[in-house]
Each structure stands twice: as structure tokens, then as C-alpha cells.
Amino acid sequence: MPRRGENIYKRKDGRWEGRYIKEHLNGKAKYGYVFAKTYKEVKNKHAAANAFCKTALEAEEAPKQPETESESFSILAKEWFQSQKTQWKQSSAVKYHNIMNSYLLPAFADRKISEITRDEIAAFSDRLLVSGGVKKEGLSPKTVADIISVAKNIFTYAARTKEYRVVDINGISIKQAQKPMRILSLAEQQKLSRYLCENLTPCNLGILLCLYTGLRIGEICALKWEDISFDEQSIYVHQTMQRLQTNENGKAKTAVITSAPKSDCSIRRVPVPDAVFPLLQEAKKENEAYLLTGMVHAYVEPRTVQNRFRSIIKQCDIEYANFHALRHTFATRCIELGFDTKSLSEILGHASVNITLNRYVHPSMEQKRKNMNLLSELFAVK
């Protein structure tokens, strides 16, 4: 029997059925139904369905608020940049500024941000991959991913601070092929070490130090003798050097900047191996002097060190490798020698062990062969 006024009935099959009004079409009610094994259960479902439909109906009948006309993409992009730049390192601010001016503003500057569609952003991304860049030969997936990331931040700023209705572009991603990292073989590492020791200039000492401590190129360029503790046999890494773009008097220029490392984790103390430490003791200069020059007012910037390193490996008849390969080589050798990953992660200045394992540890063929030969002990036939 139906419960009076509730539109709830017990069916012949023993189940309970509740009927509710979903919507009105042309003045006629259109019904929906809920089912349950007990009266109490169907009553709860019925009440929930009625409440939902009532809310939806009230929303439809409520007077529509006129949508605020959104501002142009360029205005919002510049507002976002100004609101965030004090929180960024100078290098990050330069990077985002270049992305905006080189790619995003030329494409969307005068468009109202609420009118830009997801399809337009996806097509823009594809164009950058195929024909982006000065030479129109296409940008790398990493660069395109950075550009889309900045665009996402600008759209989010417009939605949160101005309450504009903007397209959701979070699903747009750029597939990035994993490039094989160059690692020096053990023979190449020994050949390079021998050359550096036999030609031990201040710069060559710095290159050798990177090979056996994993320091980044900017960190070794900024290193001064006062950062080396001879009592603790360690290096205090707390600065990095890089050449950045500046805009003085409206003109694009560059300048060498020394600042704190890329993250708090990069500020660290790195022990120096016993075999390398005597070379530092013999070469020691006054505290304020740069390690790579031995002078107080003269430094060597990263680009110059990269060029010198390229010349050195050519003289050593070693296959091409960029300077960062020294850091990858250091991490790989450490794992091969049995370092625990937590210690290695802190020596490299990483935020997590996963970064160390995924980006910087590349087992050599020798190590893979050694590991595979461990299975020989299980081989039953002798």
C-alpha cells in the first residue's frame, strides 16, 4: 500500500518504489523513480532525489547574473607576473618573462581570456612543437611544456582573483621523450682524471672536484676558498653563478649573477674524498678568492667552463659530453660502489631520493653484467 502523500509504494515483487518529479516539460511533470528493499531505505533515497531536483529547479528559475566581461590575456598575464615575481628566484622570473613575451603574448595578447578555447591552446602547443622557435624548426617538448605551464598559471590567476570563466587546460600535456644521458665509462673517467691531475690549473682542479663530488657547474663557478673547511674536509655549497638576461633602460642585456642555489636542499655540506683532498691543500689560496681562478676579483663563468671542458675531453680523445655529464657520472659511480641512496641524494642536493634514482643514476653495462652474473650461483648445472 502507498504511504499517504509520499508517493512511495510496495511493489508486487516485494521491493519499495518511490516516485519524484524530475522536471517540468511544457507544463507537464516528468517523473523519476528510486527503488529499495525496505521502506526506510527507499524513503531516504526519495528524500535525497526530491532535494536534488528542487535545488536544480530553483537554480534554473533564478535570475541570471550578467557575466563580467573579461580582460585581455596580455593584461592578466602581466598582472600575474607582477603579483608572483617577488616569490621567484631571479632566474625563474627571467625565464617566465621570456616565455610570456616570446610565445604567449604574440599568440593571445589581445584576446579576452574567457574567449580562448582549449582547442586553441592544444593547436598552439602543436605548432610550437612543429614550427616554433627562431629557426621555425620546432621547440623541444621540455620548452613547450614550460610554456603551457605558464599559460595554466595565468588562466588560474584569472579564475581565482577575477572570477572569470576560463577554459580548463590542465589535461593538455606534452609527451617528453627521455633522452639518454651521457655517462663517462670507467676508462674515460680514469683518462680524464689523469689529464686533470697532470695539468692541474685552478680551473682543472674545479672540474676534477665536480667529477668526484657531483657539484653543478654554477656551484663550482661560485665556490670560494672560504667555502672549503680543511678541518672537516668538506665543501659548503650555498651559492651558484649563472648568466641571466636583464632589461636595463629597455635594452635586453645579460649579466653574471651569483645567488642562492635553486632550492633549499641544494644548500649543503659535501665531504671531499681522501684522494682528492690533498690537491686542495696544495692549491689553497686566500679565503676570498674564487677556486677556479685563485683571485679575489676575477671569476670564470659557466659558459667559459663548459668551453674549457669541451676542449679538454677533445684533447683526451673522449667522446663528446657536456659538463653536466660529470654529475651523472658521479652519481652512477656512487651507486656502483654501494652508496646508500639517501646519503647520495643529500650530497647531490636533491629534494627526494626519487629524483636521484630517476634522473641521475644510470647503471653502466659493467654494473649490469656484474649484477646478472650473480644469477650464476643459482645455475644448477656445473
PDB file of N, CA and C in Angstrom, residues 142-143 176 241 243 250:
ATOM      1  N   LYS A 142      60.298  19.776 -23.772  1.00  0.00           N
ATOM      2  CA  LYS A 142      60.501  20.400 -22.460  1.00  0.00           C
ATOM      3  C   LYS A 142      60.163  21.876 -22.501  1.00  0.00           C
ATOM      4  N   THR A 143      60.599  22.584 -23.548  1.00  0.00           N
ATOM      5  CA  THR A 143      60.313  24.018 -23.672  1.00  0.00           C
ATOM      6  C   THR A 143      58.822  24.260 -23.844  1.00  0.00           C
ATOM      7  N   GLN A 176      57.195  13.958 -23.383  1.00  0.00           N
ATOM      8  CA  GLN A 176      58.621  14.250 -23.473  1.00  0.00           C
ATOM      9  C   GLN A 176      59.411  12.951 -23.544  1.00  0.00           C
ATOM     10  N   MET A 241      76.364  30.410  -9.663  1.00  0.00           N
ATOM     11  CA  MET A 241      76.614  31.508 -10.602  1.00  0.00           C
ATOM     12  C   MET A 241      75.965  31.189 -11.940  1.00  0.00           C
ATOM     13  N   ARG A 243      74.571  33.262 -15.906  1.00  0.00           N
ATOM     14  CA  ARG A 243      74.391  34.470 -16.712  1.00  0.00           C
ATOM     15  C   ARG A 243      72.911  34.610 -17.026  1.00  0.00           C
ATOM     16  N   GLY A 250      65.384  49.521 -20.940  1.00  0.00           N
ATOM     17  CA  GLY A 250      64.614  48.954 -22.044  1.00  0.00           C
ATOM     18  C   GLY A 250      65.418  48.121 -23.009  1.00  0.00           C
TER      19      GLY A 250
END
